[in-house]
Amino acid sequence: RYLKDSSPSSTRLSRYRRIVLLTDGFSTPFYAKTAIGLLRYRGNDVVAVLDRKCAGQSTGELFGVGDATPVVGSLDGLHADALFLATALVGGRIPENWRRILFDAIGKGIDVISGTHEFLSEDKEFSKLAEASGANLIDVRRNMARETSTGQPLHEGCLRIHTVGQDCTLGKMVVSLEVQRQLAQDGLDAQFIATGQTGIMISGQGLPVDCIVGDFINGSVESLVRRNEHHDILVIEGQGSISHPSFSAVTLGLLHGCAPHGLIYCYELGRQTVKGLDGVPLLDHRTLIDAYLANASLRQPSELIGIAINGRNASANEVESEKRELEARFNVPACDVYRHGAKPLADAVLRLDAERKR
Amino acid sequence: RYLKDSSPSSTRLSRYRRIVLLTDGFSTPFYAKTAIGLLRYRGNDVVAVLDRKCAGQSTGELFGVGDATPVVGSLDGLHADALFLATALVGGRIPENWRRILFDAIGKGIDVISGTHEFLSEDKEFSKLAEASGANLIDVRRNMARETSTGQPLHEGCLRIHTVGQDCTLGKMVVSLEVQRQLAQDGLDAQFIATGQTGIMISGQGLPVDCIVGDFINGSVESLVRRNEHHDILVIEGQGSISHPSFSAVTLGLLHGCAPHGLIYCYELGRQTVKGLDGVPLLDHRTLIDAYLANASLRQPSELIGIAINGRNASANEVESEKRELEARFNVPACDVYRHGAKPLADAVLRLDAERKR
């Protein structure tokens, strides 16, 4: 029964081994960030990307990740076990010209996984066909999160690190995953906590914070954190930005719900305006970092422990000089996890952990 | 068809003239705040309060408002045109022992209006009975708000005033309504903008901000404001508190969505802990006012224009000395709208208006 599987915490998501990523018509880095994340962190489970116009290329050519994984024009002959809708579309709607592809997948009995705000399982045509074919329709954003906060302190033996940013779509999830992986590699019990559709699709669990009803955002995040407090360290993925005209509600609910001890501030070098909005200028780092710290400390004393530079549109020299300047200005390590790895940030987590235990 | 009427902006709500307010088992000032608000601002449309245990009293005795309006034990003989669920229950669920009352109302063809998070119109038994009897089921919180912000400036010719607070349930709606009424009385084109269930039930329009999906909180509020920019002044009802463990997401989304020029800070004299949470201390006024101003100004320069003291649990002398102290400390007028009326706050709005036009 497809509706039972529409839970964001379903670990069923982790079990797929022959995933096709649907980015049809939206194969740019901004829109296809879900595909790029899945190729980067679940590349072995992905058999193809589906984009009718780009068919014949490799994902390495198209996105710079996933090497020779093919871009195809249809599902034929792929023996896929799941089709992931792998774009982040503003407004979260399913493009009209995707419906034929979805009918094809569902008809073939392939599970379809969606992170859109518009739910597959509420579409009568999709769900009727799925019932007939046995395909599961999984809406990652669909949730009945209905928890409020107790306001009581969280477990102090669990160190909570949270990535926050200057804007959306600049790598908070990647930084969180890289820091968690570095900590795990260093032998620590660190857990990545997904709070967005791509993170949930990668890790198979988490909470779609941006799709929770207002009154329950903080409390549901707090609950998610409490369910994971048996780990020594949590690295909690951030969302949006505290100054984002559309998404600041989600950002603050998440910040207060996870009550972090340490913040990692993320930004993209060279970005001047809010992504997806016309000419709305971004605020400067100092203003935003102050805003994050002040807001976090309304609930829990928090400090900046590091800065993650996304240097995808900058030269190595520019990143280096930016790094030095930021480190001098904010007195914390800065790095580009794509270029330098996450070691400087993971070490900052360990220093905070040691300080707190002293 | 009852579902068509489940829109929060329906002005149908304004048309009822024989309203019964249901507070059964929850007739305390904290829980019955919706009933108290409706008695205060739509008293002429209310024929009774329904509470089986308190039947025989008047609402004047029970709540200190509504004079001789009777408290009754059933709907019999009232010729009601609507039953309003008039409590604010944590978690927003309908008490099990209310179902018999609701069946009685719906069976009699009386419209039922609810502000709970649990929707009447999604309850199969209620909706089946309503279809048979012709009663309308109106869920004030039900919404499909799906707007995001453009990030573009709002209309500068419309002055936006927003009430914010130290906590929830301390009178932000009342202050907003009193200020709007005073401005209207002074001959100004001022509009009250409801953002919660009670305000919507009183004014017949608005947006249930706490029930909007995270990604759309800011944008839907912004849209609501843009739809009302033809007024000279908007007084936008605040929700929750910027430091509330459960509701800060809603508070910030609303603050950024309505981008206020002026803030009125509201608090209850003597309250020490967060309402409804066990022993969680409230933050001090200075910290909170600074947090509101800093957060508001991430989008739009904003200033504190006044302070509203809720002195319901304090003596006249205590309120007077508090008022003098606050005015000296924050350099803005302070008053208790219940005791002093809203004139000092309305005058502060006019001063800000004059300053901006200079």
XYZ file of C-alpha atoms in Angstrom:
716
model
C 0.000 0.000 0.000
C 1.737 3.101 -1.244
C 0.484 5.467 1.435
C 2.214 3.645 4.258
C 5.532 4.330 2.596
C 5.011 8.060 2.322
C 6.896 8.652 5.550
C 10.016 10.773 5.428
C 11.753 8.622 8.008
C 11.312 5.487 5.939
C 14.601 3.682 5.606
C 13.209 1.987 2.516
C 14.876 4.846 0.672
C 18.288 3.422 1.549
C 17.539 0.078 -0.064
C 17.362 1.061 -3.721
C 20.345 -0.095 -5.776
C 19.277 0.812 -9.326
C 18.147 4.404 -9.116
C 17.330 6.626 -12.080
C 17.501 10.357 -11.385
C 14.941 12.469 -13.226
C 16.149 15.997 -14.057
C 14.489 16.276 -17.477
C 14.696 19.875 -18.690
C 16.321 21.103 -15.473
C 19.863 19.776 -15.718
C 21.602 22.873 -14.366
C 23.576 22.915 -11.086
C 20.922 25.123 -9.411
C 17.898 22.988 -10.274
C 19.585 19.588 -10.294
C 21.157 19.856 -6.847
C 19.303 16.739 -5.685
C 20.706 14.720 -8.573
C 24.192 16.054 -7.953
C 23.958 15.202 -4.234
C 22.764 11.685 -4.943
C 25.495 11.145 -7.550
C 28.087 12.364 -5.087
C 26.932 10.402 -2.023
C 25.032 7.454 -3.494
C 26.748 7.203 -6.854
C 26.989 3.419 -6.619
C 23.205 3.151 -6.366
C 22.540 5.315 -9.437
C 22.279 3.685 -12.886
C 21.345 6.759 -14.941
C 20.089 10.322 -15.145
C 16.999 10.859 -17.301
C 16.946 14.036 -19.413
C 15.531 13.702 -22.913
C 17.471 16.658 -24.311
C 20.831 15.663 -22.803
C 20.649 11.929 -23.550
C 23.949 10.468 -24.715
C 26.145 12.506 -22.386
C 27.643 11.216 -19.131
C 26.807 12.733 -15.744
C 30.492 13.584 -15.473
C 30.119 15.777 -18.542
C 26.718 17.154 -17.542
C 27.251 17.800 -13.823
C 30.939 17.180 -13.187
C 30.109 14.281 -10.892
C 29.296 10.574 -11.335
C 31.958 9.935 -14.002
C 30.608 7.729 -16.802
C 27.079 7.258 -15.404
C 24.931 7.694 -18.523
C 22.300 10.343 -19.222
C 19.391 8.597 -20.952
C 16.187 9.585 -22.737
C 13.919 6.875 -21.331
C 13.686 4.128 -18.741
C 13.864 1.354 -21.324
C 16.275 -1.470 -20.571
C 17.597 0.026 -17.308
C 15.996 -2.464 -14.857
C 15.574 0.479 -12.471
C 14.142 -0.138 -9.011
C 13.394 3.537 -8.361
C 12.910 6.829 -10.167
C 13.940 9.795 -8.006
C 12.577 13.228 -8.941
C 15.952 14.865 -8.557
C 15.447 18.591 -8.953
C 14.609 21.370 -6.506
C 11.903 23.330 -8.248
C 10.719 26.635 -6.809
C 7.198 26.117 -5.512
C 7.764 22.378 -5.491
C 5.442 21.481 -8.381
C 5.826 18.584 -10.792
C 6.336 19.827 -14.395
C 3.446 18.901 -16.668
C 5.706 17.270 -19.268
C 7.103 14.887 -16.620
C 3.780 13.132 -16.223
C 4.347 10.839 -19.216
C 7.698 9.749 -17.739
C 6.079 9.090 -14.370
C 3.262 7.074 -15.936
C 5.896 5.025 -17.750
C 7.824 4.349 -14.516
C 4.773 3.575 -12.403
C 3.344 1.356 -15.146
C 6.607 -0.623 -15.160
C 6.269 -1.135 -11.369
C 9.192 1.165 -10.592
C 8.913 3.046 -7.273
C 8.811 6.826 -7.668
C 10.355 9.038 -5.002
C 9.491 12.712 -4.919
C 10.513 15.644 -2.782
C 8.023 18.083 -4.290
C 5.456 19.976 -2.232
C 2.822 18.536 -4.584
C 2.369 14.929 -3.486
C 2.426 12.016 -5.915
C 0.318 9.959 -3.552
C -2.453 12.578 -3.669
C -2.599 12.473 -7.467
C -5.491 10.161 -8.359
C -4.076 9.063 -11.720
C -0.659 8.220 -10.309
C -2.008 6.400 -7.282
C -4.515 4.366 -9.292
C -1.811 3.213 -11.671
C 0.544 2.479 -8.763
C -2.066 0.354 -7.084
C -2.401 -1.685 -10.263
C 1.321 -2.068 -10.946
C 2.533 -2.477 -7.370
C 4.864 0.517 -7.578
C 5.351 2.559 -4.401
C 4.893 6.319 -4.499
C 7.043 7.904 -1.815
C 6.644 11.578 -0.999
C 9.710 12.538 0.980
C 8.207 15.871 2.027
C 4.882 14.396 3.107
C 4.709 14.393 6.884
C 2.320 14.582 9.777
C 4.874 16.132 12.128
C 2.776 17.478 14.986
C 5.181 17.933 17.871
C 5.699 21.033 19.964
C 8.746 21.797 22.068
C 8.918 20.954 25.752
C 11.372 23.819 26.166
C 13.452 21.516 28.363
C 17.218 21.266 27.767
C 18.532 18.690 25.330
C 21.066 16.053 26.390
C 24.318 17.858 27.133
C 26.393 14.755 26.445
C 25.550 15.027 22.759
C 27.398 17.758 20.858
C 25.201 19.497 18.314
C 26.774 21.163 15.262
C 24.605 23.015 12.773
C 25.405 24.405 9.324
C 23.904 27.808 8.585
C 24.358 29.998 5.560
C 24.242 33.261 3.684
C 21.622 31.876 1.298
C 20.068 28.615 0.114
C 21.637 26.280 -2.461
C 25.249 26.856 -1.560
C 26.342 23.595 0.009
C 25.149 23.349 3.639
C 24.186 19.710 3.093
C 27.510 18.852 1.486
C 29.440 20.567 4.280
C 27.368 18.676 6.889
C 27.967 15.340 5.187
C 31.684 15.992 4.678
C 32.199 17.032 8.302
C 30.245 14.001 9.552
C 32.253 11.676 7.312
C 35.551 13.174 8.414
C 34.553 12.764 12.072
C 33.470 9.167 11.466
C 36.779 8.527 9.677
C 38.541 9.916 12.752
C 36.760 7.233 14.786
C 33.979 9.341 16.284
C 30.320 8.493 16.669
C 28.988 11.348 14.537
C 25.591 11.269 12.848
C 24.372 13.355 9.916
C 20.839 14.697 10.488
C 19.038 15.394 7.220
C 16.506 18.225 7.152
C 15.827 18.513 3.412
C 14.663 16.294 0.597
C 18.113 15.551 -0.857
C 19.649 14.779 2.536
C 16.750 12.439 3.285
C 17.123 10.718 -0.092
C 20.833 10.245 0.588
C 20.677 9.119 4.212
C 17.273 7.415 4.120
C 16.006 9.336 7.138
C 15.446 12.813 8.550
C 12.752 15.437 8.469
C 11.547 17.643 5.562
C 11.609 20.769 7.722
C 10.416 23.113 5.002
C 7.191 21.141 4.613
C 6.168 21.063 8.278
C 3.209 23.159 9.394
C 4.431 26.343 11.157
C 3.399 25.520 14.734
C 5.297 22.240 14.642
C 8.599 23.138 12.980
C 10.624 23.756 16.157
C 9.105 20.890 18.131
C 9.455 18.304 15.391
C 13.113 19.193 14.908
C 13.660 19.005 18.669
C 12.084 15.538 18.657
C 14.264 14.397 15.780
C 17.326 15.545 17.715
C 16.163 13.800 20.901
C 15.739 10.555 18.947
C 19.403 10.802 17.941
C 20.960 11.894 21.216
C 22.577 8.496 21.758
C 25.223 9.608 19.268
C 28.197 11.609 20.554
C 28.000 14.234 17.836
C 25.181 15.338 15.567
C 25.839 17.347 12.423
C 22.497 18.925 11.590
C 21.940 20.148 8.046
C 20.800 23.776 7.814
C 18.120 25.236 5.542
C 17.629 28.579 3.845
C 19.012 31.642 5.577
C 18.009 33.740 8.568
C 17.538 36.698 6.223
C 15.946 34.858 3.300
C 12.776 36.698 2.254
C 10.923 33.389 1.772
C 12.545 30.826 4.019
C 13.706 32.496 7.249
C 10.825 30.915 9.199
C 12.180 27.459 8.426
C 15.737 28.551 9.215
C 14.869 29.889 12.678
C 12.570 26.986 13.599
C 15.384 24.604 12.722
C 17.970 26.676 14.621
C 15.838 26.785 17.781
C 14.683 23.183 17.433
C 18.195 21.759 17.245
C 19.726 24.199 19.769
C 23.273 23.873 18.439
C 26.452 24.321 20.490
C 28.466 25.158 17.413
C 27.700 26.764 14.066
C 29.476 26.383 10.742
C 28.702 29.327 8.463
C 28.505 28.494 4.745
C 28.534 30.791 1.727
C 29.433 30.871 -1.940
C 32.330 33.062 -2.937
C 31.192 35.682 -5.443
C 27.442 35.312 -4.975
C 25.954 38.798 -4.611
C 22.181 38.296 -4.718
C 19.663 35.874 -3.253
C 19.460 32.777 -5.454
C 16.266 32.662 -7.450
C 15.194 36.199 -6.562
C 15.637 39.111 -8.866
C 18.378 41.477 -7.698
C 17.773 41.084 -3.962
C 21.217 41.709 -2.403
C 22.689 39.276 0.119
C 23.618 40.647 3.538
C 27.266 40.643 4.610
C 28.820 37.802 6.592
C 29.279 39.752 9.822
C 25.617 40.795 9.968
C 24.427 37.277 9.276
C 26.810 35.516 11.656
C 25.780 37.955 14.396
C 22.121 37.249 13.590
C 22.646 33.490 13.773
C 24.524 33.686 17.060
C 22.048 36.093 18.645
C 19.064 34.010 17.579
C 20.630 30.698 18.568
C 21.543 32.054 21.980
C 17.910 32.994 22.686
C 17.641 29.271 23.371
C 21.142 27.883 23.878
C 24.593 29.530 24.059
C 26.208 28.907 20.704
C 29.439 29.846 18.992
C 30.811 30.078 15.485
C 33.364 27.283 15.017
C 34.172 27.485 11.328
C 33.383 28.896 7.904
C 32.807 26.863 4.744
C 33.633 28.624 1.492
C 31.996 27.311 -1.653
C 34.560 28.262 -4.258
C 32.990 26.622 -7.306
C 33.020 29.878 -9.250
C 36.375 31.109 -7.981
C 40.028 30.373 -8.671
C 42.281 28.536 -6.215
C 44.061 31.825 -5.513
C 40.853 33.670 -4.776
C 39.759 30.928 -2.368
C 43.148 30.982 -0.625
C 43.161 34.726 -0.067
C 39.500 34.687 1.018
C 40.298 31.890 3.470
C 43.154 33.844 5.058
C 41.074 36.994 5.314
C 38.110 35.215 6.926
C 40.283 33.341 9.406
C 41.851 36.597 10.520
C 38.509 38.368 10.702
C 36.430 35.738 12.496
C 39.187 33.842 14.283
C 37.913 30.407 13.207
C 39.143 27.993 10.510
C 37.778 28.499 7.007
C 37.980 26.083 4.097
C 36.406 24.954 0.852
C 35.425 21.333 1.501
C 35.538 20.587 -2.240
C 39.154 21.752 -2.440
C 40.571 21.193 1.034
C 38.372 18.455 2.477
C 36.534 18.929 5.766
C 39.425 18.227 8.138
C 39.801 21.853 9.382
C 36.078 21.951 10.220
C 36.038 18.488 11.805
C 38.999 19.536 13.943
C 37.057 22.612 15.030
C 34.212 20.324 16.123
C 36.680 18.284 18.175
C 38.125 21.407 19.800
C 34.632 22.534 20.826
C 33.939 19.031 22.154
C 37.147 19.093 24.197
C 36.435 22.595 25.553
C 32.964 21.592 26.680
C 34.294 18.487 28.452
C 36.977 20.434 30.287
C -20.654 22.099 -0.582
C -18.910 22.483 2.733
C -15.347 22.238 1.455
C -15.621 25.415 -0.578
C -16.185 27.329 2.614
C -13.063 26.043 4.322
C -11.115 29.073 3.226
C -9.630 31.291 5.918
C -10.336 34.418 3.943
C -14.023 33.635 3.680
C -16.052 36.612 4.737
C -18.931 34.249 5.440
C -17.564 34.257 8.984
C -18.648 37.874 9.393
C -22.255 37.104 8.541
C -23.282 35.028 11.562
C -25.568 36.816 13.998
C -26.514 34.011 16.458
C -23.194 32.462 17.438
C -22.732 29.917 20.227
C -19.179 29.699 21.598
C -18.058 26.211 22.639
C -15.569 26.174 25.522
C -16.916 23.066 27.278
C -14.467 21.980 29.993
C -11.920 24.673 29.077
C -13.524 27.856 30.419
C -10.334 29.400 31.803
C -8.818 32.651 30.458
C -5.837 30.747 29.003
C -7.819 28.166 27.053
C -10.906 30.255 26.301
C -9.073 33.178 24.754
C -10.963 32.755 21.477
C -14.313 32.953 23.303
C -13.169 35.996 25.245
C -11.989 37.713 22.057
C -15.271 37.033 20.290
C -17.308 38.234 23.273
C -15.246 41.401 23.386
C -15.269 42.246 19.670
C -18.378 40.478 18.350
C -20.452 40.383 21.520
C -23.604 41.436 19.661
C -23.361 38.352 17.439
C -22.996 35.904 20.334
C -26.118 34.344 21.907
C -24.434 31.965 24.377
C -21.360 30.122 25.577
C -21.704 26.341 25.825
C -20.028 24.684 28.835
C -21.990 21.868 30.457
C -20.335 22.288 33.859
C -20.739 26.093 34.007
C -24.301 26.288 32.650
C -26.462 28.820 34.475
C -23.723 31.436 34.887
C -23.324 34.507 32.676
C -20.215 35.138 30.570
C -19.688 38.262 32.662
C -19.322 36.035 35.720
C -17.325 33.344 33.928
C -14.926 35.444 31.829
C -15.467 39.031 32.961
C -16.730 39.971 29.507
C -20.039 39.783 27.624
C -22.196 40.914 30.574
C -25.398 38.851 30.858
C -24.771 36.574 27.857
C -25.778 33.149 29.198
C -23.621 30.062 29.639
C -25.713 27.082 28.570
C -25.468 23.294 28.702
C -26.871 22.524 25.258
C -27.904 24.080 21.956
C -31.598 23.526 22.565
C -33.864 26.480 21.889
C -31.075 28.902 20.938
C -31.805 29.173 17.180
C -28.033 29.408 16.678
C -26.672 29.955 13.173
C -23.117 28.927 14.093
C -21.162 27.021 16.718
C -17.617 28.372 17.098
C -15.019 26.096 18.722
C -13.740 28.867 20.950
C -10.684 27.523 22.755
C -6.979 27.450 21.918
C -5.933 23.919 22.736
C -2.255 22.965 22.676
C -1.691 20.659 19.719
C -4.961 21.859 18.209
C -6.977 18.657 18.653
C -10.725 18.400 19.203
C -11.538 16.875 22.639
C -13.217 13.473 22.355
C -16.134 14.494 24.575
C -16.958 17.395 22.264
C -17.978 15.071 19.443
C -21.502 14.568 20.776
C -21.999 18.352 20.904
C -20.699 18.708 17.359
C -22.974 15.936 16.087
C -25.893 17.705 17.736
C -25.012 21.031 16.079
C -24.329 19.571 12.642
C -27.495 17.470 12.835
C -29.481 20.629 13.528
C -27.993 22.242 10.412
C -25.890 24.693 12.427
C -22.575 25.687 10.822
C -19.536 24.689 12.851
C -16.417 26.871 12.770
C -13.141 25.477 14.039
C -9.633 26.815 14.410
C -8.075 23.494 15.402
C -5.170 21.911 13.523
C -7.360 18.823 13.181
C -9.857 19.641 10.439
C -13.592 19.087 10.822
C -13.956 18.793 7.074
C -11.525 15.850 7.014
C -13.543 13.942 9.619
C -15.683 11.470 7.694
C -18.466 11.287 10.287
C -18.791 15.051 10.602
C -18.690 15.682 6.879
C -21.211 12.946 6.089
C -23.655 14.358 8.598
C -23.040 17.909 7.361
C -23.763 16.876 3.798
C -27.096 15.452 4.944
C -28.114 18.396 7.136
C -26.759 21.220 4.996
C -24.521 22.550 7.782
C -21.221 24.105 6.726
C -17.994 22.943 8.344
C -15.462 25.765 8.263
C -11.858 25.122 9.236
C -10.322 28.494 9.831
C -6.778 27.083 9.895
C -7.181 25.034 6.728
C -5.274 26.693 3.921
C -3.422 25.983 0.740
C -1.151 29.000 1.095
C 1.670 28.310 -1.363
C 3.278 31.646 -1.994
C 6.947 32.524 -1.783
C 8.386 36.001 -1.387
C 9.514 38.067 -4.331
C 11.943 39.834 -2.020
C 10.872 43.100 -3.643
C 10.015 46.100 -1.447
C 6.441 46.543 -0.261
C 4.482 49.730 -1.003
C 6.106 52.537 0.958
C 2.909 54.570 1.022
C 1.338 52.034 3.372
C 2.547 52.196 6.978
C 2.962 48.757 8.535
C 2.707 48.335 12.304
C 3.243 44.917 13.887
C 2.625 43.704 17.427
C 5.314 41.415 18.842
C 5.609 39.940 22.289
C 7.486 38.349 25.129
C 5.331 35.205 24.866
C 2.090 33.917 23.373
C -1.366 34.473 24.868
C -0.742 37.898 26.337
C -2.862 40.176 24.202
C -1.117 40.954 20.892
C -4.427 40.558 19.057
C -6.289 42.798 21.484
C -3.591 45.470 21.266
C -3.694 45.304 17.447
C -7.484 45.629 17.383
C -7.526 48.450 19.930
C -4.847 50.421 18.088
C -6.642 49.919 14.763
C -9.961 51.017 16.271
C -8.418 54.087 17.856
C -6.826 55.061 14.532
C -10.134 54.510 12.724
C -11.871 56.618 15.364
C -9.291 59.341 14.714
C -10.412 59.278 11.081
C -7.582 57.240 9.588
C -7.796 54.439 7.050
C -6.280 51.731 9.277
C -6.890 48.020 8.714
C -6.453 45.173 11.216
C -4.689 42.179 9.653
C -5.571 38.931 11.433
C -2.947 36.188 11.545
C -4.521 33.757 14.030
C -7.754 31.850 14.396
C -9.423 34.260 16.830
C -8.534 37.336 14.824
C -9.878 35.658 11.684
C -13.102 34.693 13.461
C -13.515 38.288 14.634
C -12.621 40.102 11.418
C -13.819 37.459 8.951
C -10.531 37.452 7.061
C -6.773 36.987 7.436
C -4.317 34.136 7.379
C -3.777 31.304 9.899
C -0.011 31.788 9.866
C 0.743 29.017 12.349
C -0.866 26.459 10.046
C 1.020 27.334 6.868
C 3.663 24.937 5.577
C 7.170 26.218 6.444
C 8.372 27.198 2.965
C 5.330 29.400 2.420
C 4.967 31.280 5.706
C 6.911 34.424 4.742
C 5.592 34.587 1.189
C 1.955 34.075 2.116
C 2.121 36.819 4.736
C 3.809 39.116 2.220
C 0.984 38.407 -0.228
C -1.653 39.121 2.397
C 0.018 42.460 3.093
C 0.239 43.318 -0.608
C -3.488 42.619 -0.977
C -4.139 45.240 1.719
C -1.700 47.937 0.663
C -4.483 50.224 -0.529
C -5.049 51.095 3.137
C -2.951 53.896 4.651
C -2.054 51.919 7.776
C -1.984 48.192 8.500
C -1.898 46.882 12.069
C -0.656 43.327 11.718
C -1.342 40.921 14.568
C 1.762 39.153 15.902
C 2.104 35.486 16.854
C 4.161 33.627 19.448
C 7.537 35.075 20.357
C 10.951 35.252 18.695
C 12.355 33.155 21.560
C 9.426 30.748 21.978
C 10.768 27.177 21.997
C 7.859 25.981 19.828
C 6.646 28.917 17.806
C 9.608 31.149 16.889
C 9.507 29.915 13.285
C 6.026 31.357 12.858
C 7.029 34.585 14.609
C 10.000 35.247 12.329
C 8.191 34.244 9.121
C 5.456 36.695 10.025
C 7.946 39.433 10.966
C 9.835 39.094 7.670
C 6.677 38.608 5.619
C 5.024 41.808 6.843
C 8.245 43.876 6.975
C 6.952 46.345 9.556
C 8.074 49.952 9.896
C 7.064 50.054 13.539
C 6.831 47.484 16.321
C 4.642 47.496 19.418
C 6.108 45.197 22.064
C 3.524 43.404 24.244
C 3.977 41.551 27.522
C 2.092 40.540 30.642
C 3.208 42.145 33.884
C 4.282 39.477 36.362
C 4.552 36.564 33.959
C 7.866 34.791 34.602
C 7.739 31.610 32.537
C 6.636 30.588 29.055
C 2.881 29.951 29.050
C 2.090 26.263 28.835
C 5.692 25.116 29.328
C 6.953 23.853 32.619
C 9.329 26.316 34.284
C 10.927 27.656 31.109
C 11.936 31.236 32.020
C 10.984 34.165 29.795
C 13.799 36.346 28.453
C 13.986 39.991 29.525
C 12.407 42.807 27.522
C 15.665 44.374 26.369
C 16.987 41.111 24.912
C 13.727 40.429 23.130
C 13.199 43.940 21.784
C 16.774 43.915 20.466
C 16.108 40.513 18.862
C 12.928 41.759 17.181
C 14.579 44.912 15.882
C 17.679 43.085 14.651
C 15.633 40.414 12.910
C 13.144 42.850 11.404
C 15.947 45.006 10.056
C 17.435 42.061 8.169
C 14.621 42.852 5.748
C 13.353 46.359 6.493
C 14.528 49.099 8.891
C 12.159 48.997 11.824
C 11.798 50.771 15.138
C 10.094 50.238 18.458
C 7.215 52.710 18.738
C 5.459 51.608 21.911
C 5.006 49.034 24.650
C 1.722 47.402 25.643
C 1.521 46.229 29.238
C -1.041 43.555 30.018
C -1.789 44.324 33.655
C -4.601 41.832 34.246
C -2.780 40.316 37.225
C -1.399 43.578 38.605
C -2.730 46.520 40.593
C -3.265 49.968 39.077
C -0.264 51.216 41.061
C 1.983 48.462 39.783
C 0.967 49.195 36.210
C 1.560 52.931 36.695
C 5.052 52.511 38.091
C 5.921 49.901 35.448
C 4.681 52.279 32.752
C 6.896 55.123 33.991
C 9.922 52.874 34.247
C 9.488 51.432 30.749
C 8.925 54.831 29.162
C 12.139 56.104 30.715
C 14.071 52.998 29.737
C 12.912 52.558 26.154
C 11.939 56.135 25.334
C 8.564 55.166 23.839
C 5.021 55.383 25.250
C 3.818 52.445 27.324
C 0.249 51.673 28.354
C -2.213 48.997 29.343
C -4.883 49.129 26.646
C -7.443 47.599 29.027
C -6.881 50.389 31.560
C -5.723 53.358 29.489
C -7.143 52.661 26.056
C -4.897 52.583 22.993
C -4.584 56.321 22.430
C -0.888 56.576 23.460
C -0.025 53.754 21.027
C -2.197 55.117 18.212
C -0.498 58.503 18.663
C 2.877 56.779 18.382
C 1.730 55.295 15.066
C 0.779 58.779 13.864
C 4.150 60.191 14.920
C 5.957 57.486 12.936
C 3.694 58.187 9.974
C 4.460 61.909 10.156
C 8.214 61.276 10.499
C 8.247 59.041 7.439
C 6.350 61.610 5.373
C 8.689 64.397 6.332
